[in-house]
PDB file of C-alpha atoms and ligand atoms in Angstrom:
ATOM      1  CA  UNK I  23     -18.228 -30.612   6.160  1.00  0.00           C
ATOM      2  CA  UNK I  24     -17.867 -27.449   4.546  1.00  0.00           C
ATOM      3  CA  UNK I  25     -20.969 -26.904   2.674  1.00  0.00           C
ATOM      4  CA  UNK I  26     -24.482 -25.896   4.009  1.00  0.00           C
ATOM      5  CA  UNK I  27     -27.963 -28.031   3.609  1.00  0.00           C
ATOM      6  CA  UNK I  28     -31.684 -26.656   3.083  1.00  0.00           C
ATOM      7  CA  UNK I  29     -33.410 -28.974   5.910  1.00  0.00           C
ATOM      8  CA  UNK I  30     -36.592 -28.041   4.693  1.00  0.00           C
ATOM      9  CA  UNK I  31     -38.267 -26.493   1.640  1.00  0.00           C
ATOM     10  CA  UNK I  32     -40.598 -27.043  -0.965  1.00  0.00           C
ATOM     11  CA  UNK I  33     -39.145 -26.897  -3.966  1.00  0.00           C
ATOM     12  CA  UNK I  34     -40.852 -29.395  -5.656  1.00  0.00           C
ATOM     13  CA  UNK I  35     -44.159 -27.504  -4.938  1.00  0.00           C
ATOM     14  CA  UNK I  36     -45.653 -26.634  -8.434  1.00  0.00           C
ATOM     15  CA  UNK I  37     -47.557 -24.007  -7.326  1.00  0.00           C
ATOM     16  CA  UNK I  38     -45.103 -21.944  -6.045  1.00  0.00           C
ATOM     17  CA  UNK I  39     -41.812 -22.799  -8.321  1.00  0.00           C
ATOM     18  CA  UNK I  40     -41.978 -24.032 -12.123  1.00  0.00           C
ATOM     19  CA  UNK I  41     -39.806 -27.248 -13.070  1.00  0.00           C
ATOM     20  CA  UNK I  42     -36.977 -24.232 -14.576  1.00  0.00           C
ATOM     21  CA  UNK I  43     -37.627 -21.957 -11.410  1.00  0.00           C
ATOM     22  CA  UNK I  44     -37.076 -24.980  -9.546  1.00  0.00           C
ATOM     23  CA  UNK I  45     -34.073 -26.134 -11.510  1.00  0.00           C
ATOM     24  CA  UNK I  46     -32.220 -22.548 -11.608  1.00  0.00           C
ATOM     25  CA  UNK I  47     -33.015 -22.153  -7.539  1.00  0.00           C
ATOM     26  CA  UNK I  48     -30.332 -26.027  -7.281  1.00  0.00           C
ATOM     27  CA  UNK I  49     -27.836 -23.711  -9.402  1.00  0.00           C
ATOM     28  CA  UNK I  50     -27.866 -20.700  -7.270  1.00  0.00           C
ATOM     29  CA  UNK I  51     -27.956 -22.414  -3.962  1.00  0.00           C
ATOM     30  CA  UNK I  52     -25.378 -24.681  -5.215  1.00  0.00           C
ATOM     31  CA  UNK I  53     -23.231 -21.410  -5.893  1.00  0.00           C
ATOM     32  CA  UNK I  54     -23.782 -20.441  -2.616  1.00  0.00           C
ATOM     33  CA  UNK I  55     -22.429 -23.357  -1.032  1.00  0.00           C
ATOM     34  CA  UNK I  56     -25.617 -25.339  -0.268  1.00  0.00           C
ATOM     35  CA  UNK I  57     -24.990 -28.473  -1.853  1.00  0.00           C
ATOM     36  CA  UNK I  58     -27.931 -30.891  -0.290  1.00  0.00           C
ATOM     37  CA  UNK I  59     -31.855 -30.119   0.142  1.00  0.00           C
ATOM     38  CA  UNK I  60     -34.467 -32.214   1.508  1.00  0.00           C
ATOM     39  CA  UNK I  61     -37.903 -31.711   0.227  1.00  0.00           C
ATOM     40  CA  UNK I  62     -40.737 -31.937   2.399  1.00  0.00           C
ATOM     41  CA  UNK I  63     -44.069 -33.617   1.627  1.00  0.00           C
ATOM     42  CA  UNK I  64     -47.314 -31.948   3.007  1.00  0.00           C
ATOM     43  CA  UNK I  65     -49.781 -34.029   1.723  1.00  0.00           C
ATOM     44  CA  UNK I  66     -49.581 -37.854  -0.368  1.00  0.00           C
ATOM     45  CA  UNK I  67     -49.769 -35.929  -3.567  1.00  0.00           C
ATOM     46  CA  UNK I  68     -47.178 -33.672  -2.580  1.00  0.00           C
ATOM     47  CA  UNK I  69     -44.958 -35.989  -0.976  1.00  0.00           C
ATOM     48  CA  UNK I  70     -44.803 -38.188  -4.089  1.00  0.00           C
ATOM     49  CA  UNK I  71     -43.978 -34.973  -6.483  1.00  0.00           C
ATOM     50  CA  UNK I  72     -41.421 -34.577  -3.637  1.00  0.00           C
ATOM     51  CA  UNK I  73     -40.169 -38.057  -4.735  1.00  0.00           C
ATOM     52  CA  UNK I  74     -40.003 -37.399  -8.161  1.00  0.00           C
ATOM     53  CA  UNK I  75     -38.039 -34.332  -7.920  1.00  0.00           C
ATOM     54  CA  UNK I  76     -35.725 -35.897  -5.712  1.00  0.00           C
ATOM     55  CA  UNK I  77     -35.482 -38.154  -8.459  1.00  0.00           C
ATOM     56  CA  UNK I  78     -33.930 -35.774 -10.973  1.00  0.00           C
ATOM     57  CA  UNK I  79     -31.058 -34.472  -8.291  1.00  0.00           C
ATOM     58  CA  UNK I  80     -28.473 -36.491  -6.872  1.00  0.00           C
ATOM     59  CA  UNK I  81     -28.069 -34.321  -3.378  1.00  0.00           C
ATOM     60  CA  UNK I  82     -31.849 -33.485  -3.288  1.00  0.00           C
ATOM     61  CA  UNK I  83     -33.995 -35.808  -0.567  1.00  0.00           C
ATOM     62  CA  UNK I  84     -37.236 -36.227   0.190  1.00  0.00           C
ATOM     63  CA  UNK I  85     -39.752 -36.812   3.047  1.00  0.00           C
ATOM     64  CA  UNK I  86     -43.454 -38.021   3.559  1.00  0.00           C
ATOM     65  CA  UNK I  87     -45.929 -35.924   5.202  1.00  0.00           C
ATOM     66  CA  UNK I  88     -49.287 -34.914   5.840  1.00  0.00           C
ATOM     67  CA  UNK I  89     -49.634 -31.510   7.297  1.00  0.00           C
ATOM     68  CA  UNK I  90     -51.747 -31.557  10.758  1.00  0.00           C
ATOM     69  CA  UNK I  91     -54.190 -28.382   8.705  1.00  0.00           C
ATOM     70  CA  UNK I  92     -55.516 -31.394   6.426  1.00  0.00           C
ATOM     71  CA  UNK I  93     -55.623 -34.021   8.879  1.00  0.00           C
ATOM     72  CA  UNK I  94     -59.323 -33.993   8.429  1.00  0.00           C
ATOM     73  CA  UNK I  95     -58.941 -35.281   4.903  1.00  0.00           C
ATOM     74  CA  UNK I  96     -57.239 -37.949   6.350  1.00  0.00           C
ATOM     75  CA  UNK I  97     -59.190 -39.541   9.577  1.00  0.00           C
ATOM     76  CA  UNK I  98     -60.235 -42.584   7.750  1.00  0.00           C
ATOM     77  CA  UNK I  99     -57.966 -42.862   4.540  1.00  0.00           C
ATOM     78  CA  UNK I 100     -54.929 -45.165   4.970  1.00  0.00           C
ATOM     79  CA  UNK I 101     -51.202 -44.017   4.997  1.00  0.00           C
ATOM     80  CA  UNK I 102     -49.725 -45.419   2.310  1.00  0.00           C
ATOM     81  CA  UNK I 103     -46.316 -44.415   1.563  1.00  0.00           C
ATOM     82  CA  UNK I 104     -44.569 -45.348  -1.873  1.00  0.00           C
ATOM     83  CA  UNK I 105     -42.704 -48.982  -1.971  1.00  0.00           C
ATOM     84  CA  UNK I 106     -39.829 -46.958  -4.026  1.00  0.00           C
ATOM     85  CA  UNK I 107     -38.522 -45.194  -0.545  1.00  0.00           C
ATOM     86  CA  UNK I 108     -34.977 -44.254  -2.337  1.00  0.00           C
ATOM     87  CA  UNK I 109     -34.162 -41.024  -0.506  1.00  0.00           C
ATOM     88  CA  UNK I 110     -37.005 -41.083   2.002  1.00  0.00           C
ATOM     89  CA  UNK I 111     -35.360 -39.736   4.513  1.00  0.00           C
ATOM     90  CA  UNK I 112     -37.703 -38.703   7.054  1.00  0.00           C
ATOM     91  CA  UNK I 113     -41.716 -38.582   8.320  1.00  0.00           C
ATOM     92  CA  UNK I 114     -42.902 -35.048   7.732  1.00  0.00           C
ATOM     93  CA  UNK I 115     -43.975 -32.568   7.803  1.00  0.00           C
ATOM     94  CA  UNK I 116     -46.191 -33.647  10.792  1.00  0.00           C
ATOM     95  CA  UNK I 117     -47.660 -32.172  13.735  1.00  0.00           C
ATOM     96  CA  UNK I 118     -50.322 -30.033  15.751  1.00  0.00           C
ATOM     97  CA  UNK I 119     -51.467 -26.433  14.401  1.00  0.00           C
ATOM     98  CA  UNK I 120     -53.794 -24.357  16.912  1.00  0.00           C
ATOM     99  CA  UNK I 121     -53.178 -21.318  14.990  1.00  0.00           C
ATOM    100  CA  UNK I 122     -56.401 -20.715  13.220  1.00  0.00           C
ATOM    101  CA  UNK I 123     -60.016 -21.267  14.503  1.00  0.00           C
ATOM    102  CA  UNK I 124     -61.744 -24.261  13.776  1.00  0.00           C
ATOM    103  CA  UNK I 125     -58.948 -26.863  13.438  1.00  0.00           C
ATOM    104  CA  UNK I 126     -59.829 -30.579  14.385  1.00  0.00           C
ATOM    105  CA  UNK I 127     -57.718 -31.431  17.669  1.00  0.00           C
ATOM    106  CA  UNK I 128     -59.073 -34.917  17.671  1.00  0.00           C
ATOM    107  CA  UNK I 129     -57.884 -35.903  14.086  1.00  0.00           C
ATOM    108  CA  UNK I 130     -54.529 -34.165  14.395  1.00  0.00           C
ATOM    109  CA  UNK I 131     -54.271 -36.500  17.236  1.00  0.00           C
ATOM    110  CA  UNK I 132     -55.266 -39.256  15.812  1.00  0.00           C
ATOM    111  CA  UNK I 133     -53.152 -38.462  12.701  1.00  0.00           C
ATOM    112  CA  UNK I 134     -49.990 -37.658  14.361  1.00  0.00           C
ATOM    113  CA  UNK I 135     -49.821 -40.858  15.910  1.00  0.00           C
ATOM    114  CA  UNK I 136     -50.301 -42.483  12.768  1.00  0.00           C
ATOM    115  CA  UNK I 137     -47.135 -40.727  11.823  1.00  0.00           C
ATOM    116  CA  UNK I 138     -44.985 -41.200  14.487  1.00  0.00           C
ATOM    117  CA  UNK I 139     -46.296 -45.375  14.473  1.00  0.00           C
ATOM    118  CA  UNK I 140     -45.005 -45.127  10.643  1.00  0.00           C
ATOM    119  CA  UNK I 141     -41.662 -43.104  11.335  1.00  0.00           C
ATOM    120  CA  UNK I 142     -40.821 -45.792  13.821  1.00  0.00           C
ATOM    121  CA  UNK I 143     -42.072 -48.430  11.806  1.00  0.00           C
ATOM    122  CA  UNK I 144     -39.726 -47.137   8.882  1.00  0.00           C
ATOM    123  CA  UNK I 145     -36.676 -46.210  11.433  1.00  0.00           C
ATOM    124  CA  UNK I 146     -37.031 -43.075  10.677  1.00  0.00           C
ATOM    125  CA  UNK I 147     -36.764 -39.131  11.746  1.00  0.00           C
ATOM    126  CA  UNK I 148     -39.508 -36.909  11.912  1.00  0.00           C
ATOM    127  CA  UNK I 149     -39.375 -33.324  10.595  1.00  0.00           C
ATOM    128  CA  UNK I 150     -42.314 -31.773  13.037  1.00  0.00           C
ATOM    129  CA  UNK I 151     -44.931 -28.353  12.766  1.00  0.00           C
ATOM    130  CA  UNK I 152     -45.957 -27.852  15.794  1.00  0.00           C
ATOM    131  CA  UNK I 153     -47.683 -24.018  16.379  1.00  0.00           C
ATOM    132  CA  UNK I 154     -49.299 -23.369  19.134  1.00  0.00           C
ATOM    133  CA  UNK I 155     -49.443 -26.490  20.613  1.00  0.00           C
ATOM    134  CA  UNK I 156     -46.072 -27.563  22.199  1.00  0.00           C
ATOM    135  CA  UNK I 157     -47.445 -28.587  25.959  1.00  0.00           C
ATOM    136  CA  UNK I 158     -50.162 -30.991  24.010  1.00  0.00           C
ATOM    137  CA  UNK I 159     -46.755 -32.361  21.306  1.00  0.00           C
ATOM    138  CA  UNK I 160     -44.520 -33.030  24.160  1.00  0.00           C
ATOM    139  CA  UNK I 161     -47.378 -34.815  26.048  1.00  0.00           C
ATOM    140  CA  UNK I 162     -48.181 -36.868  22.936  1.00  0.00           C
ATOM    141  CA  UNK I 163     -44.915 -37.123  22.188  1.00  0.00           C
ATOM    142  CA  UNK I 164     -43.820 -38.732  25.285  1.00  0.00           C
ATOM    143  CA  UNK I 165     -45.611 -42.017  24.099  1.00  0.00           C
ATOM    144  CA  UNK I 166     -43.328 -42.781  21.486  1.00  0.00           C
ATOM    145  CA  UNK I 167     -40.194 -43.826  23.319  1.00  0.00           C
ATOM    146  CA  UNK I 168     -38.918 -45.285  20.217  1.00  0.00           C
ATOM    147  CA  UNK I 169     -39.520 -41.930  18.120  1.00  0.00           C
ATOM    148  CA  UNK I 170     -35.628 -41.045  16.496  1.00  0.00           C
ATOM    149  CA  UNK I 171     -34.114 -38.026  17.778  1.00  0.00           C
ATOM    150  CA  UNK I 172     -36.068 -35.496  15.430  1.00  0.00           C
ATOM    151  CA  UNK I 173     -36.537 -32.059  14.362  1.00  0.00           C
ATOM    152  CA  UNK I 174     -39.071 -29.779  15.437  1.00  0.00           C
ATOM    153  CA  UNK I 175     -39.155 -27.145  12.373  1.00  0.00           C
ATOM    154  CA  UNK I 176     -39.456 -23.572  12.072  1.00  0.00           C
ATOM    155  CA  UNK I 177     -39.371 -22.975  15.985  1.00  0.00           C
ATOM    156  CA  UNK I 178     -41.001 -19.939  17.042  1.00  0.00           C
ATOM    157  CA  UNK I 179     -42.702 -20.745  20.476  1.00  0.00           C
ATOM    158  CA  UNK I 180     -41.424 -19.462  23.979  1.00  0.00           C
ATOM    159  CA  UNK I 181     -38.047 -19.303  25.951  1.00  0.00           C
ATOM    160  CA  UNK I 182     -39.439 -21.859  28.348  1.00  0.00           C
ATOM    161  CA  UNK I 183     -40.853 -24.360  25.868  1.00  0.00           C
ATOM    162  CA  UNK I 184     -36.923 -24.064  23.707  1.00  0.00           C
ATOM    163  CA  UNK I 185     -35.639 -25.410  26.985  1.00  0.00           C
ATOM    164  CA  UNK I 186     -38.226 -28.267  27.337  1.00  0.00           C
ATOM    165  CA  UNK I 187     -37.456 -28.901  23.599  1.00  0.00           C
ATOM    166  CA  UNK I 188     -34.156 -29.397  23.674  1.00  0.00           C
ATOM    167  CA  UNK I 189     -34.060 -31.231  27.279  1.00  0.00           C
ATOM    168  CA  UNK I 190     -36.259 -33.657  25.696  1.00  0.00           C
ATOM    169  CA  UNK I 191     -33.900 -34.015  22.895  1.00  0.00           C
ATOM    170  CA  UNK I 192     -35.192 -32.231  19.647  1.00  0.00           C
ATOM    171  CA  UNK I 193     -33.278 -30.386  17.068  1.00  0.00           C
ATOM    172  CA  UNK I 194     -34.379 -27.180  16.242  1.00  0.00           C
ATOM    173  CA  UNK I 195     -35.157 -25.811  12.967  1.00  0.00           C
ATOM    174  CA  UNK I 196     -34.185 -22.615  11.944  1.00  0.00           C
ATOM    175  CA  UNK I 197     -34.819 -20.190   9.454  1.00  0.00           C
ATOM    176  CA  UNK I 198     -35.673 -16.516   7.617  1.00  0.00           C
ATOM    177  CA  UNK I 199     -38.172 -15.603  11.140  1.00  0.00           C
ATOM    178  CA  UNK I 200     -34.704 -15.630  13.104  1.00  0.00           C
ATOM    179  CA  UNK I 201     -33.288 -13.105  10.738  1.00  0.00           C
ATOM    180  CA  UNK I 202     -36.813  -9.958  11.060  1.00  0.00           C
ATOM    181  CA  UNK I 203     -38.703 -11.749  13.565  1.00  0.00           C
ATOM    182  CA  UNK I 204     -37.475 -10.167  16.699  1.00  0.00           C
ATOM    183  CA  UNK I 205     -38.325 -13.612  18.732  1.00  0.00           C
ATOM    184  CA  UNK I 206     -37.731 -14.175  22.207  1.00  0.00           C
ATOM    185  CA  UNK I 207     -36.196 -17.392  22.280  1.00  0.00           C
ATOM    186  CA  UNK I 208     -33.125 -16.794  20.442  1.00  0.00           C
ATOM    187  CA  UNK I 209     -32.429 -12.941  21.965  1.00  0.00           C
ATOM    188  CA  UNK I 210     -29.458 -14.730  24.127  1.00  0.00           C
ATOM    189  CA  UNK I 211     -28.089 -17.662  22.515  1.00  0.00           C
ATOM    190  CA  UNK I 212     -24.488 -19.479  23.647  1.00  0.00           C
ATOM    191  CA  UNK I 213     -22.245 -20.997  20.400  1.00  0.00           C
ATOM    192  CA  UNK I 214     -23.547 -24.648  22.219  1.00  0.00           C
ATOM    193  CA  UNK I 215     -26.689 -23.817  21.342  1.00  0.00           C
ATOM    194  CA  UNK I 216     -24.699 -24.898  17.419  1.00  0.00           C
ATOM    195  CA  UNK I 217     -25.156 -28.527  18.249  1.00  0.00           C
ATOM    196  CA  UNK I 218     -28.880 -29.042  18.311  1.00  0.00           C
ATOM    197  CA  UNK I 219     -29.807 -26.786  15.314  1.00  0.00           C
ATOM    198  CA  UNK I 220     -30.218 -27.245  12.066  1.00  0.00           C
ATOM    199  CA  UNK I 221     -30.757 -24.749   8.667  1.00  0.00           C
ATOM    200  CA  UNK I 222     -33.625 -24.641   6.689  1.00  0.00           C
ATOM    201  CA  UNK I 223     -35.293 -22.092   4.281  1.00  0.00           C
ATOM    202  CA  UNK I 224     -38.777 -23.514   4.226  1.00  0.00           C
ATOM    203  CA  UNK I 225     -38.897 -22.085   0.977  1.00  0.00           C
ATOM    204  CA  UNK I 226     -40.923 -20.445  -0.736  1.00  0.00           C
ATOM    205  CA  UNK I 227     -41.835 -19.125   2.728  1.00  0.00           C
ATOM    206  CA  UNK I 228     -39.914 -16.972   5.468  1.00  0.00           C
ATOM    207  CA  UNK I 229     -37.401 -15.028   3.011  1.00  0.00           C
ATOM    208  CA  UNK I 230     -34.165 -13.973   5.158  1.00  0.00           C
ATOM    209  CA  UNK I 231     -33.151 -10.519   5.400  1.00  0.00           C
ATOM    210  CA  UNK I 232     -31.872  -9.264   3.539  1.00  0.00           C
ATOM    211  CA  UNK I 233     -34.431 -10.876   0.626  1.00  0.00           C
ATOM    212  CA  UNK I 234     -37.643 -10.125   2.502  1.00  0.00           C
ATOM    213  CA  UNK I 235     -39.936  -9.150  -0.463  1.00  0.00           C
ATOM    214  CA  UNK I 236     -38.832 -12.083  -2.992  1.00  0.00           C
ATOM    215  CA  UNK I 237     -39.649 -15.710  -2.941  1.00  0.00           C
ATOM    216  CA  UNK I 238     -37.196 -17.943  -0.555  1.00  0.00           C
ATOM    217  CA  UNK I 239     -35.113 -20.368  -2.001  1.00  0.00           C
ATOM    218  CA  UNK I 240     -32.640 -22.830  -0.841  1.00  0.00           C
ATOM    219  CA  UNK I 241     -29.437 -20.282  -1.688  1.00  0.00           C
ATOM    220  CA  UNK I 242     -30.403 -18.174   1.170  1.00  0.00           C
ATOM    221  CA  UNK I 243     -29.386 -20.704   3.611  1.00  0.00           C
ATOM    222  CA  UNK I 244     -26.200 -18.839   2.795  1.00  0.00           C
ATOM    223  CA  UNK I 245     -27.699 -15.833   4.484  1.00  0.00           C
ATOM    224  CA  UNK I 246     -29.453 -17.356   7.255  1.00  0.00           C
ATOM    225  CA  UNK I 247     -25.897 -19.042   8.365  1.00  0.00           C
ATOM    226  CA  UNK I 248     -23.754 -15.560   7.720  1.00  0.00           C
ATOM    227  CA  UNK I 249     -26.556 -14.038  10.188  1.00  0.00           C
ATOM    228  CA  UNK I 250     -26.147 -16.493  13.180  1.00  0.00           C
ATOM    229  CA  UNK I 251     -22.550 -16.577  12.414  1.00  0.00           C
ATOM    230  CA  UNK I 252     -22.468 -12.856  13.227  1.00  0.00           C
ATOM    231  CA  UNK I 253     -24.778 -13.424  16.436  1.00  0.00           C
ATOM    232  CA  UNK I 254     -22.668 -15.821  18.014  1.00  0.00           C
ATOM    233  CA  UNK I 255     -19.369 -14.461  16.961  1.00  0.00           C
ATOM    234  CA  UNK I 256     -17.927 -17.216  15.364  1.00  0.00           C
ATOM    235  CA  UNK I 257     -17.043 -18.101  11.717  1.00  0.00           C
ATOM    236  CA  UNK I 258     -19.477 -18.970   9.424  1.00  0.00           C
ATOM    237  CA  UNK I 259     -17.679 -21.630   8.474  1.00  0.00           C
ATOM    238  CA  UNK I 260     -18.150 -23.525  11.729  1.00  0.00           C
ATOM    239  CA  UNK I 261     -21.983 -22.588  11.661  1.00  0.00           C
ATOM    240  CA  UNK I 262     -21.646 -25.319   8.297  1.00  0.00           C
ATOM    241  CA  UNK I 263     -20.203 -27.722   9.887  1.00  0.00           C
ATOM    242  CA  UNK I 264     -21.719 -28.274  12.752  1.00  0.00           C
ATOM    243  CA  UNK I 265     -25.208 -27.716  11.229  1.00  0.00           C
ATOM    244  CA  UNK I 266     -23.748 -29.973   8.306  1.00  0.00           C
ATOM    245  CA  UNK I 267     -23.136 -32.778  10.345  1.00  0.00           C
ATOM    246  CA  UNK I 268     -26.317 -32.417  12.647  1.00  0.00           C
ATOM    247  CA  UNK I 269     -28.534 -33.078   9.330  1.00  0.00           C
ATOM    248  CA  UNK I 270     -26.720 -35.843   7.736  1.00  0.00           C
ATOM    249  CA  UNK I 271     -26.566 -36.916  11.477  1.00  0.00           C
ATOM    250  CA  UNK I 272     -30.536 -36.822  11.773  1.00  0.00           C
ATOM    251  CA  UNK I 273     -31.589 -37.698   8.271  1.00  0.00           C
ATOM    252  CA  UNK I 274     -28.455 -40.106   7.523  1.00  0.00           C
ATOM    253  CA  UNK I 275     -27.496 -38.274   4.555  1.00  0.00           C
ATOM    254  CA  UNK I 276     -24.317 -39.502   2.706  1.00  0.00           C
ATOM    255  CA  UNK I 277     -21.601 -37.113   1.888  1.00  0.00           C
ATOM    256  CA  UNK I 278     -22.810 -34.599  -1.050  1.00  0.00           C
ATOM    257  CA  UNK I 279     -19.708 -35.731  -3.467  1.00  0.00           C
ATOM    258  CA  UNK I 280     -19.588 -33.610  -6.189  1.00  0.00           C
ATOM    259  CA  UNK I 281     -22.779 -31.092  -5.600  1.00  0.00           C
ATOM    260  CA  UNK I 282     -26.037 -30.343  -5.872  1.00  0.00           C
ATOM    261  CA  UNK I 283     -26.731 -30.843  -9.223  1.00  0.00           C
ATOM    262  CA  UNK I 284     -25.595 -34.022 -10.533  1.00  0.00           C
ATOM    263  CA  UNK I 285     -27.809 -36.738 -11.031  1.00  0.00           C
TER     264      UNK I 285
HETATM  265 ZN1   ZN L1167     -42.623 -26.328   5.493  1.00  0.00          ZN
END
């Protein structure tokens, strides 16, 4: 596949891109080769507008989340996903966040597994945020044998724990941070290491160089691909297809036809 996907953004996220803002991003990424998105819900409310966007957009997907920072909201309401699940493609954006002071181990626990029960329950992926808290996610994790092989997004955690990841069988997302972040993990990477990632903006957040300063949008895939392409020394137009195929691989997205924009 020669084109390039945005694994993760939020697009459809009216506080940070307006219905035309949203609408002109699908024409410029589309011009830059990325001709599929998946939208990813952080809360009920979100997820659903994630729906409805994905609604509007042939090649645009969606997936149900509730991030682990409002897992308190959630400890005794029920998960109740839409019955419409055209282009549901995943669980997510799920997980455990230690970052901050104060957060609620016990009900992003409790709420994870929720998740993960529903993903299997629904056959499908998960798209995971885990920061700070990989030892405690693998543990967990471990007690889903069924879980699909899944993505744990915007990886930013330690040489050692990239190793457990992918031993364990997780695709790894990557995006803008690999581009100004300096990160250990991915100082010495080998072109193998192209068959367990995938792309992803998480737009509006993370701008690539070299857009650091403006609001990320799925068209800088483009430069997030052109970077690793130079860092492994190969073309950047086998970075698309093997990251190409690992998301419609994961996600089981059908072939993007015509583009980005037709409905
Ligand atoms: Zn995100």
């Amino acid at each position: 596949m020669n084109y390039l996907i945005d694994s993760h953004c939020h697009l459809h996220d009216r506080e940070f891109f307006t219905q035309e803002q949203a609408e002109k991003a699908l024409e410029t990424a589309s011009s830059r080769g990325v001709e599929q998105i998946i939208c990813i819900g952080t809360s009920h409310e979100d997820s659903l507008a994630a729906q409805s966007f994905s609604e509007l957009h042939k090649n645009v997907f969606w997936t149900y989340g509730v991030h682990p920072e409002s897992a308190e909201n959630y400890a005794k309401a029920s998960i109740k996903t839409p019955k419409n699940r055209d282009k549901l493609v995943g669980i997510g954006e799920i997980g455990l966040d230690y970052h901050y002071s104060g957060y609620n181990k016990t009900a992003q626990f409790n709420l994870l597994e929720r998740m993960i029960d529903l993903s299997i329950s629904l056959d499908l992926p998960c798209s995971f945020h885990v920061r700070d808290a990989l030892p405690d996610f693998f543990s967990l994790a471990a007690n889903f044998p069924k879980l699909k092989p899944s993505v744990l997004h915007s990886f930013s955690d330690s040489k050692e724990n990239l190793s457990i990841a992918l031993e364990k069988g997780f695709f790894i997302g990557i995006n803008g941070l690999i581009t100004f972040a300096n990160l250990d993990c991915f100082k010495e990477l080998s072109p193998e290491f192209l068959d367990r990632i995938i792309l992803e903006t998480d737009a509006p957040f993370l701008t690539p160089v070299p857009k650091r300063g403006k609001i990320n949008e799925p068209g800088n895939i483009k430069d997030i691909a052109l970077y690793l392409a130079n860092k492994l020394g190969v073309s950047e137009q086998e970075i698309a297809e093997k990251t190409t195929n690992n998301v419609r691989k994961i996600f089981n997205l059908p072939d993007s036809g015509s583009g980005i924009k037709q409905s």
